[in-house]
mmCIF file of N, CA and C in Angstrom:
data_model
loop_
_atom_site.group_PDB
_atom_site.id
_atom_site.type_symbol
_atom_site.label_atom_id
_atom_site.label_comp_id
_atom_site.label_asym_id
_atom_site.label_seq_id
_atom_site.Cartn_x
_atom_site.Cartn_y
_atom_site.Cartn_z
ATOM 1 N N MET A 1 -10.682 3.978 4.350
ATOM 2 C CA MET A 1 -10.563 2.565 4.616
ATOM 3 C C MET A 1 -9.855 2.381 5.948
ATOM 4 N N ALA A 2 -10.289 1.397 6.685
ATOM 5 C CA ALA A 2 -9.677 1.093 7.972
ATOM 6 C C ALA A 2 -8.259 0.592 7.761
ATOM 7 N N GLN A 3 -7.510 0.588 8.831
ATOM 8 C CA GLN A 3 -6.133 0.125 8.774
ATOM 9 C C GLN A 3 -6.117 -1.369 8.441
ATOM 10 N N VAL A 4 -5.510 -1.719 7.333
ATOM 11 C CA VAL A 4 -5.432 -3.106 6.896
ATOM 12 C C VAL A 4 -4.041 -3.614 7.237
ATOM 13 N N PRO A 5 -3.954 -4.751 7.924
ATOM 14 C CA PRO A 5 -2.641 -5.280 8.268
ATOM 15 C C PRO A 5 -1.866 -5.677 7.015
ATOM 16 N N ALA A 6 -0.572 -5.371 7.002
ATOM 17 C CA ALA A 6 0.261 -5.681 5.846
ATOM 18 C C ALA A 6 0.687 -7.141 5.844
ATOM 19 N N SER A 7 0.653 -7.777 7.003
ATOM 20 C CA SER A 7 1.060 -9.172 7.074
ATOM 21 C C SER A 7 -0.158 -10.069 7.277
ATOM 22 N N ILE A 8 0.085 -11.345 7.312
ATOM 23 C CA ILE A 8 -0.986 -12.322 7.444
ATOM 24 C C ILE A 8 -1.542 -12.300 8.865
ATOM 25 N N VAL A 9 -2.864 -12.388 8.964
ATOM 26 C CA VAL A 9 -3.550 -12.422 10.249
ATOM 27 C C VAL A 9 -4.319 -13.738 10.321
ATOM 28 N N THR A 10 -4.214 -14.412 11.456
ATOM 29 C CA THR A 10 -4.957 -15.649 11.646
ATOM 30 C C THR A 10 -6.432 -15.321 11.834
ATOM 31 N N ARG A 11 -7.285 -16.005 11.079
ATOM 32 C CA ARG A 11 -8.721 -15.747 11.126
ATOM 33 C C ARG A 11 -9.459 -17.014 11.546
ATOM 34 N N ASN A 12 -10.579 -16.829 12.190
ATOM 35 C CA ASN A 12 -11.459 -17.934 12.521
ATOM 36 C C ASN A 12 -12.387 -18.138 11.327
ATOM 37 N N ILE A 13 -12.329 -19.287 10.727
ATOM 38 C CA ILE A 13 -13.100 -19.553 9.514
ATOM 39 C C ILE A 13 -14.601 -19.415 9.756
ATOM 40 N N SER A 14 -15.052 -19.815 10.923
ATOM 41 C CA SER A 14 -16.488 -19.708 11.191
ATOM 42 C C SER A 14 -16.954 -18.259 11.213
ATOM 43 N N ASP A 15 -16.058 -17.315 11.556
ATOM 44 C CA ASP A 15 -16.417 -15.895 11.506
ATOM 45 C C ASP A 15 -16.669 -15.441 10.072
ATOM 46 N N LEU A 16 -15.917 -16.010 9.122
ATOM 47 C CA LEU A 16 -16.115 -15.646 7.720
ATOM 48 C C LEU A 16 -17.424 -16.193 7.180
ATOM 49 N N ALA A 17 -17.884 -17.297 7.749
ATOM 50 C CA ALA A 17 -19.103 -17.935 7.255
ATOM 51 C C ALA A 17 -20.373 -17.298 7.802
ATOM 52 N N VAL A 18 -20.255 -16.417 8.763
ATOM 53 C CA VAL A 18 -21.441 -15.822 9.392
ATOM 54 C C VAL A 18 -22.292 -15.072 8.363
ATOM 55 N N GLU A 19 -21.666 -14.309 7.515
ATOM 56 C CA GLU A 19 -22.383 -13.456 6.559
ATOM 57 C C GLU A 19 -23.176 -14.267 5.527
ATOM 58 N N THR A 20 -22.589 -15.357 5.041
ATOM 59 C CA THR A 20 -23.219 -16.128 3.965
ATOM 60 C C THR A 20 -23.799 -17.453 4.427
ATOM 61 N N GLY A 21 -23.336 -17.957 5.563
ATOM 62 C CA GLY A 21 -23.768 -19.272 6.023
ATOM 63 C C GLY A 21 -22.963 -20.397 5.415
ATOM 64 N N ASN A 22 -21.975 -20.057 4.599
ATOM 65 C CA ASN A 22 -21.174 -21.059 3.909
ATOM 66 C C ASN A 22 -19.747 -20.527 3.772
ATOM 67 N N VAL A 23 -18.791 -21.261 4.306
ATOM 68 C CA VAL A 23 -17.390 -20.832 4.261
ATOM 69 C C VAL A 23 -16.919 -20.689 2.819
ATOM 70 N N TYR A 24 -17.269 -21.643 1.981
ATOM 71 C CA TYR A 24 -16.790 -21.643 0.607
ATOM 72 C C TYR A 24 -17.358 -20.479 -0.191
ATOM 73 N N GLN A 25 -18.590 -20.136 0.068
ATOM 74 C CA GLN A 25 -19.186 -18.993 -0.614
ATOM 75 C C GLN A 25 -18.505 -17.702 -0.152
ATOM 76 N N SER A 26 -18.217 -17.596 1.126
ATOM 77 C CA SER A 26 -17.515 -16.416 1.646
ATOM 78 C C SER A 26 -16.136 -16.282 1.017
ATOM 79 N N ILE A 27 -15.409 -17.390 0.930
ATOM 80 C CA ILE A 27 -14.075 -17.368 0.324
ATOM 81 C C ILE A 27 -14.161 -16.981 -1.150
ATOM 82 N N SER A 28 -15.186 -17.469 -1.832
ATOM 83 C CA SER A 28 -15.376 -17.119 -3.238
ATOM 84 C C SER A 28 -15.631 -15.619 -3.400
ATOM 85 N N ILE A 29 -16.461 -15.068 -2.536
ATOM 86 C CA ILE A 29 -16.760 -13.626 -2.581
ATOM 87 C C ILE A 29 -15.499 -12.817 -2.299
ATOM 88 N N ILE A 30 -14.735 -13.232 -1.291
ATOM 89 C CA ILE A 30 -13.491 -12.535 -0.945
ATOM 90 C C ILE A 30 -12.510 -12.618 -2.111
ATOM 91 N N SER A 31 -12.430 -13.773 -2.746
ATOM 92 C CA SER A 31 -11.522 -13.958 -3.883
ATOM 93 C C SER A 31 -11.884 -13.038 -5.041
ATOM 94 N N LYS A 32 -13.169 -12.948 -5.343
ATOM 95 C CA LYS A 32 -13.609 -12.079 -6.442
ATOM 96 C C LYS A 32 -13.332 -10.612 -6.121
ATOM 97 N N ARG A 33 -13.545 -10.221 -4.869
ATOM 98 C CA ARG A 33 -13.261 -8.839 -4.475
ATOM 99 C C ARG A 33 -11.760 -8.558 -4.520
ATOM 100 N N ALA A 34 -10.942 -9.525 -4.123
ATOM 101 C CA ALA A 34 -9.482 -9.350 -4.180
ATOM 102 C C ALA A 34 -9.031 -9.155 -5.623
ATOM 103 N N ASN A 35 -9.628 -9.884 -6.543
ATOM 104 C CA ASN A 35 -9.287 -9.710 -7.960
ATOM 105 C C ASN A 35 -9.673 -8.315 -8.447
ATOM 106 N N GLN A 36 -10.838 -7.816 -8.017
ATOM 107 C CA GLN A 36 -11.248 -6.460 -8.388
ATOM 108 C C GLN A 36 -10.253 -5.427 -7.864
ATOM 109 N N ILE A 37 -9.842 -5.585 -6.624
ATOM 110 C CA ILE A 37 -8.889 -4.652 -6.019
ATOM 111 C C ILE A 37 -7.557 -4.709 -6.746
ATOM 112 N N ALA A 38 -7.080 -5.914 -7.058
ATOM 113 C CA ALA A 38 -5.791 -6.078 -7.738
ATOM 114 C C ALA A 38 -5.800 -5.405 -9.108
ATOM 115 N N VAL A 39 -6.893 -5.559 -9.837
ATOM 116 C CA VAL A 39 -7.000 -4.934 -11.160
ATOM 117 C C VAL A 39 -6.994 -3.412 -11.027
ATOM 118 N N LYS A 40 -7.728 -2.900 -10.055
ATOM 119 C CA LYS A 40 -7.793 -1.450 -9.842
ATOM 120 C C LYS A 40 -6.421 -0.887 -9.480
ATOM 121 N N VAL A 41 -5.723 -1.547 -8.574
ATOM 122 C CA VAL A 41 -4.398 -1.070 -8.155
ATOM 123 C C VAL A 41 -3.413 -1.141 -9.317
ATOM 124 N N LYS A 42 -3.482 -2.213 -10.096
ATOM 125 C CA LYS A 42 -2.584 -2.350 -11.235
ATOM 126 C C LYS A 42 -2.837 -1.259 -12.270
ATOM 127 N N GLU A 43 -4.107 -0.941 -12.520
ATOM 128 C CA GLU A 43 -4.436 0.129 -13.464
ATOM 129 C C GLU A 43 -3.914 1.477 -12.974
ATOM 130 N N GLU A 44 -4.067 1.740 -11.665
ATOM 131 C CA GLU A 44 -3.552 2.991 -11.096
ATOM 132 C C GLU A 44 -2.044 3.073 -11.259
ATOM 133 N N LEU A 45 -1.357 1.987 -10.922
ATOM 134 C CA LEU A 45 0.105 1.971 -11.024
ATOM 135 C C LEU A 45 0.546 2.160 -12.466
ATOM 136 N N ASN A 46 -0.078 1.455 -13.381
ATOM 137 C CA ASN A 46 0.302 1.582 -14.794
ATOM 138 C C ASN A 46 0.064 2.983 -15.327
ATOM 139 N N SER A 47 -1.032 3.613 -14.898
ATOM 140 C CA SER A 47 -1.301 4.975 -15.376
ATOM 141 C C SER A 47 -0.282 5.968 -14.832
ATOM 142 N N LYS A 48 0.132 5.771 -13.586
ATOM 143 C CA LYS A 48 1.142 6.668 -13.011
ATOM 144 C C LYS A 48 2.512 6.435 -13.625
ATOM 145 N N LEU A 49 2.841 5.182 -13.909
ATOM 146 C CA LEU A 49 4.143 4.883 -14.503
ATOM 147 C C LEU A 49 4.190 5.218 -15.985
ATOM 148 N N ALA A 50 3.022 5.309 -16.627
ATOM 149 C CA ALA A 50 2.982 5.662 -18.045
ATOM 150 C C ALA A 50 3.511 7.070 -18.283
ATOM 151 N N GLU A 51 3.408 7.921 -17.289
ATOM 152 C CA GLU A 51 3.935 9.287 -17.411
ATOM 153 C C GLU A 51 5.445 9.281 -17.603
ATOM 154 N N PHE A 52 6.095 8.235 -17.124
ATOM 155 C CA PHE A 52 7.550 8.171 -17.189
ATOM 156 C C PHE A 52 8.059 7.362 -18.375
ATOM 157 N N ALA A 53 7.149 6.839 -19.186
ATOM 158 C CA ALA A 53 7.542 5.999 -20.313
ATOM 159 C C ALA A 53 8.313 6.823 -21.342
ATOM 160 N N THR A 54 9.428 6.272 -21.762
ATOM 161 C CA THR A 54 10.246 6.922 -22.782
ATOM 162 C C THR A 54 10.573 5.908 -23.862
ATOM 163 N N THR A 55 10.889 6.412 -25.025
ATOM 164 C CA THR A 55 11.267 5.521 -26.124
ATOM 165 C C THR A 55 12.758 5.219 -26.097
ATOM 166 N N VAL A 56 13.524 6.040 -25.403
ATOM 167 C CA VAL A 56 14.974 5.846 -25.331
ATOM 168 C C VAL A 56 15.311 5.226 -23.982
ATOM 169 N N ASP A 57 15.958 4.095 -24.011
ATOM 170 C CA ASP A 57 16.398 3.459 -22.773
ATOM 171 C C ASP A 57 17.847 3.839 -22.526
ATOM 172 N N ASN A 58 18.020 4.703 -21.556
ATOM 173 C CA ASN A 58 19.348 5.182 -21.230
ATOM 174 C C ASN A 58 19.627 4.812 -19.785
ATOM 175 N N LEU A 59 20.770 4.231 -19.516
ATOM 176 C CA LEU A 59 21.117 3.787 -18.181
ATOM 177 C C LEU A 59 21.124 4.950 -17.191
ATOM 178 N N GLU A 60 21.518 6.133 -17.618
ATOM 179 C CA GLU A 60 21.557 7.296 -16.735
ATOM 180 C C GLU A 60 20.150 7.695 -16.290
ATOM 181 N N GLU A 61 19.173 7.568 -17.182
ATOM 182 C CA GLU A 61 17.799 7.935 -16.846
ATOM 183 C C GLU A 61 17.216 7.004 -15.792
ATOM 184 N N VAL A 62 17.633 5.761 -15.782
ATOM 185 C CA VAL A 62 17.132 4.803 -14.808
ATOM 186 C C VAL A 62 17.520 5.232 -13.400
ATOM 187 N N PHE A 63 18.719 5.685 -13.231
ATOM 188 C CA PHE A 63 19.184 6.092 -11.907
ATOM 189 C C PHE A 63 18.657 7.460 -11.505
ATOM 190 N N GLU A 64 18.334 8.311 -12.457
ATOM 191 C CA GLU A 64 17.905 9.670 -12.153
ATOM 192 C C GLU A 64 16.414 9.766 -11.845
ATOM 193 N N ASN A 65 15.624 8.778 -12.203
ATOM 194 C CA ASN A 65 14.183 8.884 -12.078
ATOM 195 C C ASN A 65 13.715 8.427 -10.694
ATOM 196 N N ARG A 66 13.931 9.261 -9.706
ATOM 197 C CA ARG A 66 13.565 8.942 -8.318
ATOM 198 C C ARG A 66 12.055 8.932 -8.107
ATOM 199 N N GLU A 67 11.317 9.755 -8.826
ATOM 200 C CA GLU A 67 9.853 9.791 -8.667
ATOM 201 C C GLU A 67 9.238 8.442 -9.011
ATOM 202 N N GLN A 68 9.703 7.857 -10.092
ATOM 203 C CA GLN A 68 9.194 6.555 -10.508
ATOM 204 C C GLN A 68 9.505 5.494 -9.459
ATOM 205 N N ILE A 69 10.685 5.555 -8.890
ATOM 206 C CA ILE A 69 11.076 4.612 -7.852
ATOM 207 C C ILE A 69 10.196 4.785 -6.618
ATOM 208 N N GLU A 70 9.918 6.016 -6.235
ATOM 209 C CA GLU A 70 9.068 6.275 -5.069
ATOM 210 C C GLU A 70 7.639 5.774 -5.293
ATOM 211 N N ILE A 71 7.114 5.960 -6.494
ATOM 212 C CA ILE A 71 5.771 5.466 -6.809
ATOM 213 C C ILE A 71 5.740 3.945 -6.695
ATOM 214 N N SER A 72 6.755 3.298 -7.255
ATOM 215 C CA SER A 72 6.817 1.833 -7.194
ATOM 216 C C SER A 72 6.924 1.348 -5.757
ATOM 217 N N LYS A 73 7.729 2.007 -4.949
ATOM 218 C CA LYS A 73 7.873 1.611 -3.543
ATOM 219 C C LYS A 73 6.558 1.787 -2.782
ATOM 220 N N TYR A 74 5.831 2.861 -3.092
ATOM 221 C CA TYR A 74 4.543 3.080 -2.438
ATOM 222 C C TYR A 74 3.598 1.912 -2.706
ATOM 223 N N TYR A 75 3.497 1.505 -3.961
ATOM 224 C CA TYR A 75 2.592 0.407 -4.305
ATOM 225 C C TYR A 75 3.079 -0.932 -3.758
ATOM 226 N N GLU A 76 4.380 -1.099 -3.611
ATOM 227 C CA GLU A 76 4.908 -2.334 -3.017
ATOM 228 C C GLU A 76 4.550 -2.430 -1.539
ATOM 229 N N ARG A 77 4.448 -1.294 -0.868
ATOM 230 C CA ARG A 77 4.140 -1.282 0.565
ATOM 231 C C ARG A 77 2.656 -1.420 0.865
ATOM 232 N N LEU A 78 1.809 -1.277 -0.123
ATOM 233 C CA LEU A 78 0.366 -1.425 0.097
ATOM 234 C C LEU A 78 0.056 -2.838 0.567
ATOM 235 N N PRO A 79 -0.985 -2.999 1.365
ATOM 236 C CA PRO A 79 -1.396 -4.351 1.761
ATOM 237 C C PRO A 79 -1.809 -5.154 0.523
ATOM 238 N N LYS A 80 -1.674 -6.444 0.629
ATOM 239 C CA LYS A 80 -2.055 -7.322 -0.473
ATOM 240 C C LYS A 80 -3.560 -7.214 -0.716
ATOM 241 N N PRO A 81 -3.989 -7.345 -1.967
ATOM 242 C CA PRO A 81 -5.424 -7.262 -2.282
ATOM 243 C C PRO A 81 -6.272 -8.259 -1.493
ATOM 244 N N THR A 82 -5.722 -9.432 -1.212
ATOM 245 C CA THR A 82 -6.473 -10.425 -0.443
ATOM 246 C C THR A 82 -6.743 -9.918 0.965
ATOM 247 N N ASN A 83 -5.726 -9.316 1.594
ATOM 248 C CA ASN A 83 -5.923 -8.768 2.940
ATOM 249 C C ASN A 83 -6.960 -7.654 2.935
ATOM 250 N N MET A 84 -6.915 -6.805 1.910
ATOM 251 C CA MET A 84 -7.880 -5.716 1.814
ATOM 252 C C MET A 84 -9.296 -6.266 1.632
ATOM 253 N N ALA A 85 -9.432 -7.309 0.802
ATOM 254 C CA ALA A 85 -10.743 -7.899 0.548
ATOM 255 C C ALA A 85 -11.298 -8.569 1.799
ATOM 256 N N ILE A 86 -10.452 -9.247 2.549
ATOM 257 C CA ILE A 86 -10.905 -9.888 3.788
ATOM 258 C C ILE A 86 -11.385 -8.837 4.779
ATOM 259 N N GLU A 87 -10.638 -7.767 4.939
ATOM 260 C CA GLU A 87 -11.036 -6.705 5.860
ATOM 261 C C GLU A 87 -12.377 -6.105 5.449
ATOM 262 N N GLU A 88 -12.536 -5.830 4.155
ATOM 263 C CA GLU A 88 -13.799 -5.275 3.679
ATOM 264 C C GLU A 88 -14.955 -6.243 3.951
ATOM 265 N N PHE A 89 -14.729 -7.528 3.725
ATOM 266 C CA PHE A 89 -15.783 -8.526 3.927
ATOM 267 C C PHE A 89 -16.156 -8.618 5.403
ATOM 268 N N VAL A 90 -15.153 -8.662 6.265
ATOM 269 C CA VAL A 90 -15.401 -8.776 7.705
ATOM 270 C C VAL A 90 -16.132 -7.541 8.232
ATOM 271 N N GLU A 91 -15.804 -6.366 7.684
ATOM 272 C CA GLU A 91 -16.443 -5.128 8.118
ATOM 273 C C GLU A 91 -17.805 -4.914 7.465
ATOM 274 N N GLY A 92 -18.224 -5.814 6.584
ATOM 275 C CA GLY A 92 -19.532 -5.699 5.938
ATOM 276 C C GLY A 92 -19.586 -4.674 4.830
ATOM 277 N N LYS A 93 -18.455 -4.367 4.220
ATOM 278 C CA LYS A 93 -18.400 -3.354 3.170
ATOM 279 C C LYS A 93 -18.500 -3.937 1.764
ATOM 280 N N VAL A 94 -18.642 -5.244 1.651
ATOM 281 C CA VAL A 94 -18.718 -5.892 0.348
ATOM 282 C C VAL A 94 -20.167 -6.228 0.054
ATOM 283 N N TYR A 95 -20.668 -5.732 -1.076
ATOM 284 C CA TYR A 95 -22.031 -6.053 -1.500
ATOM 285 C C TYR A 95 -21.970 -7.289 -2.383
ATOM 286 N N PHE A 96 -22.805 -8.258 -2.080
ATOM 287 C CA PHE A 96 -22.897 -9.447 -2.918
ATOM 288 C C PHE A 96 -24.337 -9.904 -2.935
ATOM 289 N N ARG A 97 -24.663 -10.670 -3.956
ATOM 290 C CA ARG A 97 -26.005 -11.237 -4.049
ATOM 291 C C ARG A 97 -25.879 -12.651 -4.576
ATOM 292 N N ASN A 98 -26.837 -13.452 -4.225
ATOM 293 C CA ASN A 98 -26.830 -14.842 -4.625
ATOM 294 C C ASN A 98 -27.770 -15.013 -5.811
ATOM 295 N N ALA A 99 -27.231 -15.346 -6.954
ATOM 296 C CA ALA A 99 -28.032 -15.482 -8.165
ATOM 297 C C ALA A 99 -29.025 -16.641 -8.056
ATOM 298 N N ASP A 100 -28.677 -17.689 -7.327
ATOM 299 C CA ASP A 100 -29.579 -18.829 -7.162
ATOM 300 C C ASP A 100 -30.859 -18.414 -6.438
ATOM 301 N N ASP A 101 -30.730 -17.576 -5.406
ATOM 302 C CA ASP A 101 -31.900 -17.106 -4.674
ATOM 303 C C ASP A 101 -32.808 -16.267 -5.560
ATOM 304 N N GLU A 102 -32.210 -15.434 -6.411
ATOM 305 C CA GLU A 102 -32.993 -14.594 -7.304
ATOM 306 C C GLU A 102 -33.736 -15.424 -8.335
ATOM 307 N N GLU A 103 -33.095 -16.502 -8.849
ATOM 308 C CA GLU A 103 -33.748 -17.370 -9.829
ATOM 309 C C GLU A 103 -34.936 -18.081 -9.203
ATOM 310 N N GLN A 104 -34.787 -18.535 -7.964
ATOM 311 C CA GLN A 104 -35.889 -19.216 -7.288
ATOM 312 C C GLN A 104 -37.050 -18.265 -7.049
ATOM 313 N N THR A 105 -36.775 -17.034 -6.701
ATOM 314 C CA THR A 105 -37.809 -16.046 -6.445
ATOM 315 C C THR A 105 -38.540 -15.709 -7.744
ATOM 316 N N SER A 106 -37.801 -15.506 -8.820
ATOM 317 C CA SER A 106 -38.430 -15.109 -10.084
ATOM 318 C C SER A 106 -39.167 -16.270 -10.734
ATOM 319 N N SER A 107 -38.741 -17.497 -10.497
ATOM 320 C CA SER A 107 -39.425 -18.627 -11.132
ATOM 321 C C SER A 107 -40.739 -18.964 -10.410
ATOM 322 N N ALA A 108 -40.945 -18.412 -9.228
ATOM 323 C CA ALA A 108 -42.176 -18.683 -8.484
ATOM 324 C C ALA A 108 -43.363 -17.926 -9.092
ATOM 325 N N PHE A 109 -43.126 -16.929 -9.889
ATOM 326 C CA PHE A 109 -44.201 -16.133 -10.465
ATOM 327 C C PHE A 109 -44.736 -16.738 -11.721
#
């Protein structure tokens, strides 16, 4: 994946509309992709943190578990899912299809 900025970047809205011809449709596609990315990252984080799950909550263990802290810090430093989705969309890496166009094509037969 290309370098995704960690902070907010000003975008020209008309550039986002080039792919679909509609700003709102582009934003909807980006939003859906951001949700997919967020779910994937959350699942990865939960699976990695599940290795550290214990039934005993001991204050000493909280301070001693540096690996868990490092994993959490890594995921905190990742770019936001929205930024990742925008970059993917701008670079043309997001596949989408318009269901309305498909219905019109199939109803013509």
